[in-house]
PDB file of C-alpha atoms and ligand atoms in Angstrom:
ATOM      1  CA  UNK A   1      10.495  62.265  15.695  1.00  0.00           C
ATOM      2  CA  UNK A   2       7.298  63.511  17.931  1.00  0.00           C
ATOM      3  CA  UNK A   3       6.425  62.104  21.339  1.00  0.00           C
ATOM      4  CA  UNK A   4       3.398  61.320  19.670  1.00  0.00           C
ATOM      5  CA  UNK A   5       4.771  59.835  16.828  1.00  0.00           C
ATOM      6  CA  UNK A   6       7.189  57.741  18.958  1.00  0.00           C
ATOM      7  CA  UNK A   7       4.367  55.958  20.837  1.00  0.00           C
ATOM      8  CA  UNK A   8       1.863  55.115  17.832  1.00  0.00           C
ATOM      9  CA  UNK A   9       4.988  53.672  15.936  1.00  0.00           C
ATOM     10  CA  UNK A  10       6.740  51.974  18.915  1.00  0.00           C
ATOM     11  CA  UNK A  11       3.037  50.382  19.686  1.00  0.00           C
ATOM     12  CA  UNK A  12       2.398  49.209  16.363  1.00  0.00           C
ATOM     13  CA  UNK A  13       5.574  47.755  16.226  1.00  0.00           C
ATOM     14  CA  UNK A  14       4.100  46.062  19.078  1.00  0.00           C
ATOM     15  CA  UNK A  15       1.170  44.973  17.150  1.00  0.00           C
ATOM     16  CA  UNK A  16      -1.051  47.541  18.727  1.00  0.00           C
ATOM     17  CA  UNK A  17      -2.896  49.997  16.364  1.00  0.00           C
ATOM     18  CA  UNK A  18      -3.669  53.079  19.233  1.00  0.00           C
ATOM     19  CA  UNK A  19      -6.784  54.868  18.233  1.00  0.00           C
ATOM     20  CA  UNK A  20      -6.802  58.752  18.668  1.00  0.00           C
ATOM     21  CA  UNK A  21      -8.415  58.949  21.516  1.00  0.00           C
ATOM     22  CA  UNK A  22      -6.029  56.271  23.332  1.00  0.00           C
ATOM     23  CA  UNK A  23      -2.997  58.051  21.825  1.00  0.00           C
ATOM     24  CA  UNK A  24      -4.643  61.377  23.730  1.00  0.00           C
ATOM     25  CA  UNK A  25      -5.026  59.625  26.596  1.00  0.00           C
ATOM     26  CA  UNK A  26      -1.156  58.400  26.562  1.00  0.00           C
ATOM     27  CA  UNK A  27       0.015  62.094  26.144  1.00  0.00           C
ATOM     28  CA  UNK A  28      -2.037  63.529  29.322  1.00  0.00           C
ATOM     29  CA  UNK A  29      -0.616  60.962  31.320  1.00  0.00           C
ATOM     30  CA  UNK A  30       2.861  61.780  29.671  1.00  0.00           C
ATOM     31  CA  UNK A  31       2.057  65.647  31.032  1.00  0.00           C
ATOM     32  CA  UNK A  32       1.002  64.391  34.593  1.00  0.00           C
ATOM     33  CA  UNK A  33       4.035  62.585  35.348  1.00  0.00           C
ATOM     34  CA  UNK A  34       6.344  65.518  34.020  1.00  0.00           C
ATOM     35  CA  UNK A  35       4.129  67.548  35.967  1.00  0.00           C
ATOM     36  CA  UNK A  36       4.145  65.316  39.324  1.00  0.00           C
ATOM     37  CA  UNK A  37       7.887  64.450  39.003  1.00  0.00           C
ATOM     38  CA  UNK A  38       8.343  67.851  39.205  1.00  0.00           C
ATOM     39  CA  UNK A  39       6.625  68.066  43.281  1.00  0.00           C
ATOM     40  CA  UNK A  40       7.434  64.337  44.181  1.00  0.00           C
ATOM     41  CA  UNK A  41       9.741  61.636  43.116  1.00  0.00           C
ATOM     42  CA  UNK A  42       7.300  59.378  41.157  1.00  0.00           C
ATOM     43  CA  UNK A  43       9.460  57.799  38.644  1.00  0.00           C
ATOM     44  CA  UNK A  44      13.137  57.687  37.652  1.00  0.00           C
ATOM     45  CA  UNK A  45      12.869  58.041  34.553  1.00  0.00           C
ATOM     46  CA  UNK A  46      12.499  62.028  33.700  1.00  0.00           C
ATOM     47  CA  UNK A  47      12.915  62.366  29.720  1.00  0.00           C
ATOM     48  CA  UNK A  48       9.839  62.288  27.585  1.00  0.00           C
ATOM     49  CA  UNK A  49      11.376  59.436  24.889  1.00  0.00           C
ATOM     50  CA  UNK A  50      12.632  57.244  27.956  1.00  0.00           C
ATOM     51  CA  UNK A  51       8.769  57.287  29.653  1.00  0.00           C
ATOM     52  CA  UNK A  52       7.510  56.660  26.072  1.00  0.00           C
ATOM     53  CA  UNK A  53       9.712  53.817  25.459  1.00  0.00           C
ATOM     54  CA  UNK A  54      10.485  52.066  29.167  1.00  0.00           C
ATOM     55  CA  UNK A  55       7.084  52.775  30.582  1.00  0.00           C
ATOM     56  CA  UNK A  56       4.488  53.335  27.759  1.00  0.00           C
ATOM     57  CA  UNK A  57       5.386  50.615  25.560  1.00  0.00           C
ATOM     58  CA  UNK A  58       7.158  48.103  27.953  1.00  0.00           C
ATOM     59  CA  UNK A  59       3.747  48.152  29.953  1.00  0.00           C
ATOM     60  CA  UNK A  60       1.379  47.404  26.739  1.00  0.00           C
ATOM     61  CA  UNK A  61       3.399  44.741  25.936  1.00  0.00           C
ATOM     62  CA  UNK A  62       1.839  42.865  28.388  1.00  0.00           C
ATOM     63  CA  UNK A  63      -1.678  43.747  26.897  1.00  0.00           C
ATOM     64  CA  UNK A  64      -1.489  40.004  24.471  1.00  0.00           C
ATOM     65  CA  UNK A  65      -1.504  38.717  28.300  1.00  0.00           C
ATOM     66  CA  UNK A  66      -4.896  39.897  29.453  1.00  0.00           C
ATOM     67  CA  UNK A  67      -8.482  39.534  28.229  1.00  0.00           C
ATOM     68  CA  UNK A  68      -9.594  42.564  27.099  1.00  0.00           C
ATOM     69  CA  UNK A  69     -13.205  42.011  29.742  1.00  0.00           C
ATOM     70  CA  UNK A  70     -10.910  40.426  32.536  1.00  0.00           C
ATOM     71  CA  UNK A  71     -10.609  41.518  36.494  1.00  0.00           C
ATOM     72  CA  UNK A  72      -7.019  42.753  36.744  1.00  0.00           C
ATOM     73  CA  UNK A  73      -5.066  43.502  39.885  1.00  0.00           C
ATOM     74  CA  UNK A  74      -1.323  45.332  39.763  1.00  0.00           C
ATOM     75  CA  UNK A  75       0.584  44.756  42.187  1.00  0.00           C
ATOM     76  CA  UNK A  76       3.025  47.659  43.230  1.00  0.00           C
ATOM     77  CA  UNK A  77       1.888  49.822  40.188  1.00  0.00           C
ATOM     78  CA  UNK A  78       4.201  52.544  41.109  1.00  0.00           C
ATOM     79  CA  UNK A  79       3.034  55.599  38.796  1.00  0.00           C
ATOM     80  CA  UNK A  80       0.321  53.176  37.232  1.00  0.00           C
ATOM     81  CA  UNK A  81       2.846  50.210  35.722  1.00  0.00           C
ATOM     82  CA  UNK A  82       1.759  48.400  33.907  1.00  0.00           C
ATOM     83  CA  UNK A  83      -1.891  48.884  34.511  1.00  0.00           C
ATOM     84  CA  UNK A  84      -3.283  52.183  33.986  1.00  0.00           C
ATOM     85  CA  UNK A  85      -1.530  51.591  30.160  1.00  0.00           C
ATOM     86  CA  UNK A  86      -3.087  47.997  29.833  1.00  0.00           C
ATOM     87  CA  UNK A  87      -6.153  49.873  30.954  1.00  0.00           C
ATOM     88  CA  UNK A  88      -6.177  52.251  27.970  1.00  0.00           C
ATOM     89  CA  UNK A  89      -5.108  49.606  25.636  1.00  0.00           C
ATOM     90  CA  UNK A  90      -8.101  47.892  26.948  1.00  0.00           C
ATOM     91  CA  UNK A  91     -11.048  50.007  28.048  1.00  0.00           C
ATOM     92  CA  UNK A  92     -13.089  46.653  29.281  1.00  0.00           C
ATOM     93  CA  UNK A  93     -10.411  45.827  31.750  1.00  0.00           C
ATOM     94  CA  UNK A  94     -11.644  46.261  35.547  1.00  0.00           C
ATOM     95  CA  UNK A  95      -8.658  47.169  37.264  1.00  0.00           C
ATOM     96  CA  UNK A  96      -7.334  47.386  40.630  1.00  0.00           C
ATOM     97  CA  UNK A  97      -4.074  48.637  41.393  1.00  0.00           C
ATOM     98  CA  UNK A  98      -1.953  48.772  44.875  1.00  0.00           C
ATOM     99  CA  UNK A  99       0.904  50.285  45.821  1.00  0.00           C
ATOM    100  CA  UNK A 100       2.470  51.303  49.576  1.00  0.00           C
ATOM    101  CA  UNK A 101       3.672  54.663  48.806  1.00  0.00           C
ATOM    102  CA  UNK A 102       1.010  56.696  49.475  1.00  0.00           C
ATOM    103  CA  UNK A 103       2.474  59.480  47.242  1.00  0.00           C
ATOM    104  CA  UNK A 104       1.953  57.121  44.230  1.00  0.00           C
ATOM    105  CA  UNK A 105      -1.508  56.186  45.012  1.00  0.00           C
ATOM    106  CA  UNK A 106      -2.867  60.066  45.206  1.00  0.00           C
ATOM    107  CA  UNK A 107      -1.548  60.120  41.574  1.00  0.00           C
ATOM    108  CA  UNK A 108      -3.124  56.871  40.155  1.00  0.00           C
ATOM    109  CA  UNK A 109      -6.311  58.464  41.898  1.00  0.00           C
ATOM    110  CA  UNK A 110      -5.751  61.937  40.321  1.00  0.00           C
ATOM    111  CA  UNK A 111      -4.852  60.036  36.880  1.00  0.00           C
ATOM    112  CA  UNK A 112      -7.936  57.784  37.462  1.00  0.00           C
ATOM    113  CA  UNK A 113      -9.975  60.972  37.762  1.00  0.00           C
ATOM    114  CA  UNK A 114      -8.372  63.376  34.640  1.00  0.00           C
ATOM    115  CA  UNK A 115      -8.373  60.237  32.358  1.00  0.00           C
ATOM    116  CA  UNK A 116     -11.881  59.312  33.358  1.00  0.00           C
ATOM    117  CA  UNK A 117     -11.083  55.945  33.302  1.00  0.00           C
ATOM    118  CA  UNK A 118     -13.942  54.041  34.593  1.00  0.00           C
ATOM    119  CA  UNK A 119     -13.732  50.612  36.531  1.00  0.00           C
ATOM    120  CA  UNK A 120     -10.251  51.572  37.698  1.00  0.00           C
ATOM    121  CA  UNK A 121      -9.355  51.367  41.785  1.00  0.00           C
ATOM    122  CA  UNK A 122      -6.123  52.415  43.432  1.00  0.00           C
ATOM    123  CA  UNK A 123      -5.151  51.149  46.785  1.00  0.00           C
ATOM    124  CA  UNK A 124      -2.850  52.494  48.958  1.00  0.00           C
ATOM    125  CA  UNK A 125      -1.732  49.573  51.327  1.00  0.00           C
ATOM    126  CA  UNK A 126       0.618  46.220  50.865  1.00  0.00           C
ATOM    127  CA  UNK A 127      -0.591  43.197  48.735  1.00  0.00           C
ATOM    128  CA  UNK A 128       0.213  40.806  51.958  1.00  0.00           C
ATOM    129  CA  UNK A 129      -1.565  42.746  54.581  1.00  0.00           C
ATOM    130  CA  UNK A 130      -5.162  41.098  55.111  1.00  0.00           C
ATOM    131  CA  UNK A 131      -7.029  43.991  55.378  1.00  0.00           C
ATOM    132  CA  UNK A 132      -5.316  46.299  52.592  1.00  0.00           C
ATOM    133  CA  UNK A 133      -9.726  45.936  51.207  1.00  0.00           C
ATOM    134  CA  UNK A 134      -8.949  43.435  48.008  1.00  0.00           C
ATOM    135  CA  UNK A 135     -10.968  40.781  47.943  1.00  0.00           C
ATOM    136  CA  UNK A 136      -9.285  37.447  47.553  1.00  0.00           C
ATOM    137  CA  UNK A 137      -9.873  34.704  45.239  1.00  0.00           C
ATOM    138  CA  UNK A 138     -11.763  37.507  43.015  1.00  0.00           C
ATOM    139  CA  UNK A 139      -9.188  38.165  39.768  1.00  0.00           C
ATOM    140  CA  UNK A 140      -8.656  36.838  36.656  1.00  0.00           C
ATOM    141  CA  UNK A 141      -5.190  37.854  36.180  1.00  0.00           C
ATOM    142  CA  UNK A 142      -2.450  39.790  38.649  1.00  0.00           C
ATOM    143  CA  UNK A 143      -0.373  41.512  37.334  1.00  0.00           C
ATOM    144  CA  UNK A 144       3.550  43.397  38.178  1.00  0.00           C
ATOM    145  CA  UNK A 145       6.546  44.568  37.059  1.00  0.00           C
ATOM    146  CA  UNK A 146       9.419  45.313  38.309  1.00  0.00           C
ATOM    147  CA  UNK A 147       8.566  44.209  42.152  1.00  0.00           C
ATOM    148  CA  UNK A 148      10.243  41.786  43.884  1.00  0.00           C
ATOM    149  CA  UNK A 149      11.853  38.460  43.413  1.00  0.00           C
ATOM    150  CA  UNK A 150       9.956  36.289  41.539  1.00  0.00           C
ATOM    151  CA  UNK A 151       9.516  33.518  44.075  1.00  0.00           C
ATOM    152  CA  UNK A 152       7.710  35.976  46.320  1.00  0.00           C
ATOM    153  CA  UNK A 153       5.993  37.697  43.763  1.00  0.00           C
ATOM    154  CA  UNK A 154       3.948  34.336  43.270  1.00  0.00           C
ATOM    155  CA  UNK A 155       3.222  33.781  46.663  1.00  0.00           C
ATOM    156  CA  UNK A 156       1.975  37.159  47.124  1.00  0.00           C
ATOM    157  CA  UNK A 157      -0.335  37.223  44.054  1.00  0.00           C
ATOM    158  CA  UNK A 158      -1.621  33.899  44.429  1.00  0.00           C
ATOM    159  CA  UNK A 159      -4.489  34.314  46.753  1.00  0.00           C
ATOM    160  CA  UNK A 160      -5.877  37.128  44.360  1.00  0.00           C
ATOM    161  CA  UNK A 161      -6.898  34.714  41.906  1.00  0.00           C
ATOM    162  CA  UNK A 162     -10.405  33.467  41.186  1.00  0.00           C
ATOM    163  CA  UNK A 163     -10.276  30.143  39.369  1.00  0.00           C
ATOM    164  CA  UNK A 164      -8.814  30.310  36.481  1.00  0.00           C
ATOM    165  CA  UNK A 165      -6.738  32.748  36.857  1.00  0.00           C
ATOM    166  CA  UNK A 166      -3.270  33.632  36.448  1.00  0.00           C
ATOM    167  CA  UNK A 167      -0.277  35.985  37.745  1.00  0.00           C
ATOM    168  CA  UNK A 168       2.124  37.882  34.725  1.00  0.00           C
ATOM    169  CA  UNK A 169       5.087  38.535  35.757  1.00  0.00           C
ATOM    170  CA  UNK A 170       7.056  41.211  33.308  1.00  0.00           C
ATOM    171  CA  UNK A 171      10.576  40.863  34.717  1.00  0.00           C
ATOM    172  CA  UNK A 172      14.384  41.687  33.221  1.00  0.00           C
ATOM    173  CA  UNK A 173      16.962  39.637  31.051  1.00  0.00           C
ATOM    174  CA  UNK A 174      17.791  37.655  34.082  1.00  0.00           C
ATOM    175  CA  UNK A 175      13.754  36.404  33.986  1.00  0.00           C
ATOM    176  CA  UNK A 176      14.171  33.047  33.193  1.00  0.00           C
ATOM    177  CA  UNK A 177      17.152  32.153  34.879  1.00  0.00           C
ATOM    178  CA  UNK A 178      15.023  33.384  38.100  1.00  0.00           C
ATOM    179  CA  UNK A 179      12.882  30.998  37.490  1.00  0.00           C
ATOM    180  CA  UNK A 180      15.062  27.948  37.136  1.00  0.00           C
ATOM    181  CA  UNK A 181      16.460  28.667  40.179  1.00  0.00           C
ATOM    182  CA  UNK A 182      13.442  29.037  41.938  1.00  0.00           C
ATOM    183  CA  UNK A 183      13.018  26.775  45.063  1.00  0.00           C
ATOM    184  CA  UNK A 184      11.756  23.396  44.257  1.00  0.00           C
ATOM    185  CA  UNK A 185       8.276  24.679  46.503  1.00  0.00           C
ATOM    186  CA  UNK A 186       7.604  27.170  43.929  1.00  0.00           C
ATOM    187  CA  UNK A 187       8.087  24.567  41.091  1.00  0.00           C
ATOM    188  CA  UNK A 188       5.572  22.030  42.207  1.00  0.00           C
ATOM    189  CA  UNK A 189       2.659  24.900  43.152  1.00  0.00           C
ATOM    190  CA  UNK A 190       2.861  26.884  39.780  1.00  0.00           C
ATOM    191  CA  UNK A 191       3.583  26.154  35.980  1.00  0.00           C
ATOM    192  CA  UNK A 192       4.391  28.516  33.435  1.00  0.00           C
ATOM    193  CA  UNK A 193       1.679  28.647  30.387  1.00  0.00           C
ATOM    194  CA  UNK A 194       3.074  31.248  28.471  1.00  0.00           C
ATOM    195  CA  UNK A 195       6.562  32.900  28.177  1.00  0.00           C
ATOM    196  CA  UNK A 196       7.775  35.787  25.523  1.00  0.00           C
ATOM    197  CA  UNK A 197      10.991  37.420  25.446  1.00  0.00           C
ATOM    198  CA  UNK A 198      10.629  40.663  23.447  1.00  0.00           C
ATOM    199  CA  UNK A 199      12.918  43.637  22.851  1.00  0.00           C
ATOM    200  CA  UNK A 200      11.227  47.185  23.289  1.00  0.00           C
ATOM    201  CA  UNK A 201      10.928  49.482  20.242  1.00  0.00           C
ATOM    202  CA  UNK A 202      13.890  51.512  19.803  1.00  0.00           C
ATOM    203  CA  UNK A 203      16.131  49.586  21.020  1.00  0.00           C
ATOM    204  CA  UNK A 204      15.077  49.400  24.267  1.00  0.00           C
ATOM    205  CA  UNK A 205      15.406  46.841  27.001  1.00  0.00           C
ATOM    206  CA  UNK A 206      14.674  43.184  26.492  1.00  0.00           C
ATOM    207  CA  UNK A 207      11.518  42.441  28.388  1.00  0.00           C
ATOM    208  CA  UNK A 208      10.450  38.358  29.713  1.00  0.00           C
ATOM    209  CA  UNK A 209       6.903  38.164  30.595  1.00  0.00           C
ATOM    210  CA  UNK A 210       5.373  35.467  32.257  1.00  0.00           C
ATOM    211  CA  UNK A 211       1.657  33.631  32.930  1.00  0.00           C
ATOM    212  CA  UNK A 212       1.950  31.216  35.442  1.00  0.00           C
ATOM    213  CA  UNK A 213      -0.824  29.205  36.813  1.00  0.00           C
ATOM    214  CA  UNK A 214      -1.094  27.703  40.090  1.00  0.00           C
ATOM    215  CA  UNK A 215      -1.532  24.019  39.837  1.00  0.00           C
ATOM    216  CA  UNK A 216      -3.935  24.243  42.728  1.00  0.00           C
ATOM    217  CA  UNK A 217      -6.567  26.744  42.016  1.00  0.00           C
ATOM    218  CA  UNK A 218      -8.450  28.316  44.500  1.00  0.00           C
ATOM    219  CA  UNK A 219     -12.140  28.874  44.528  1.00  0.00           C
ATOM    220  CA  UNK A 220     -13.900  31.581  42.926  1.00  0.00           C
TER     221      UNK A 220
HETATM  222  N1  SAM B   1       5.593  48.547  38.628  1.00  0.00           N
HETATM  223  C1  SAM B   1       5.957  49.718  38.685  1.00  0.00           C
HETATM  224  C2  SAM B   1       6.894  49.784  37.454  1.00  0.00           C
HETATM  225  O1  SAM B   1       6.871  49.034  36.504  1.00  0.00           O
HETATM  226  O2  SAM B   1       6.896  51.129  36.785  1.00  0.00           O
HETATM  227  C3  SAM B   1       7.016  50.236  40.315  1.00  0.00           C
HETATM  228  C4  SAM B   1       8.287  49.304  40.492  1.00  0.00           C
HETATM  229  S1  SAM B   1       8.879  49.657  41.751  1.00  0.00           S
HETATM  230  C5  SAM B   1      10.289  49.372  42.052  1.00  0.00           C
HETATM  231  C6  SAM B   1       8.302  48.787  42.894  1.00  0.00           C
HETATM  232  C7  SAM B   1       6.815  49.102  43.287  1.00  0.00           C
HETATM  233  O3  SAM B   1       6.518  48.369  44.196  1.00  0.00           O
HETATM  234  C8  SAM B   1       7.213  50.407  44.853  1.00  0.00           C
HETATM  235  O4  SAM B   1       6.403  51.839  43.613  1.00  0.00           O
HETATM  236  C9  SAM B   1       6.760  50.128  45.795  1.00  0.00           C
HETATM  237  O5  SAM B   1       5.922  50.838  46.736  1.00  0.00           O
HETATM  238  C10 SAM B   1       5.840  48.902  45.212  1.00  0.00           C
HETATM  239  N2  SAM B   1       5.653  47.708  46.296  1.00  0.00           N
HETATM  240  C11 SAM B   1       6.572  46.916  46.637  1.00  0.00           C
HETATM  241  N3  SAM B   1       6.343  45.813  47.857  1.00  0.00           N
HETATM  242  C12 SAM B   1       4.927  45.998  47.695  1.00  0.00           C
HETATM  243  C13 SAM B   1       3.916  45.155  48.668  1.00  0.00           C
HETATM  244  N4  SAM B   1       4.408  44.370  49.130  1.00  0.00           N
HETATM  245  N5  SAM B   1       2.667  45.746  48.265  1.00  0.00           N
HETATM  246  C14 SAM B   1       2.238  46.856  47.613  1.00  0.00           C
HETATM  247  N6  SAM B   1       3.208  47.345  46.741  1.00  0.00           N
HETATM  248  C15 SAM B   1       4.479  47.276  46.690  1.00  0.00           C
END
């Protein structure tokens, strides 16, 4: 099966009908990952089909957790996951991505230019740094995939939430166990608003996605 077909069919399986333009943007994204992977180690996955399943399709599987016009922060976005695929599917999202590795942020900035993504900013820095330039209490959703431990990610994400905002964590198969074994302090401060376990298309991995809300919401 051609890569393009694999992407569109897989997205349909996840309930997302990609337009021609969205498909074109994903294919350009794929080309750029392959090109940059030759120069810098951007992502461990080198095979086209693996990138489509484990990066593109996996990332858009979180889009049902995100409101189309919302302000989204992706912490530890690496080569742009899940933020950039979500942005391709929901063009109205106002997206900020942060990563602590400079070369990854240079790639994301180039990608934003190449795909002409509006209202999308990439920041080189650490989420916990006070002066990373990202405003606290200003996002409707803080999302992350495969970054840090669950409790640490909740602590790292919460300060960025506006009133009523939520944290979306994309975790592996052990996600539910991680939450059960989280310390009591975490359980007192956060509640699970939604949890979805899904199997990625084409026999891909199991993904667990949580939407978590702080019990003591901050101010906008
Ligand atoms: N989210 C991407 C994905 O799913 O492909 C990348 C995951 S990678 C395992 C973790 C990324 O988080 C790395 O690129 C790392 O530089 C970044 N990272 C880890 N801790 C961070 C922090 N405190 N602030 C910003 N970025 C961080």
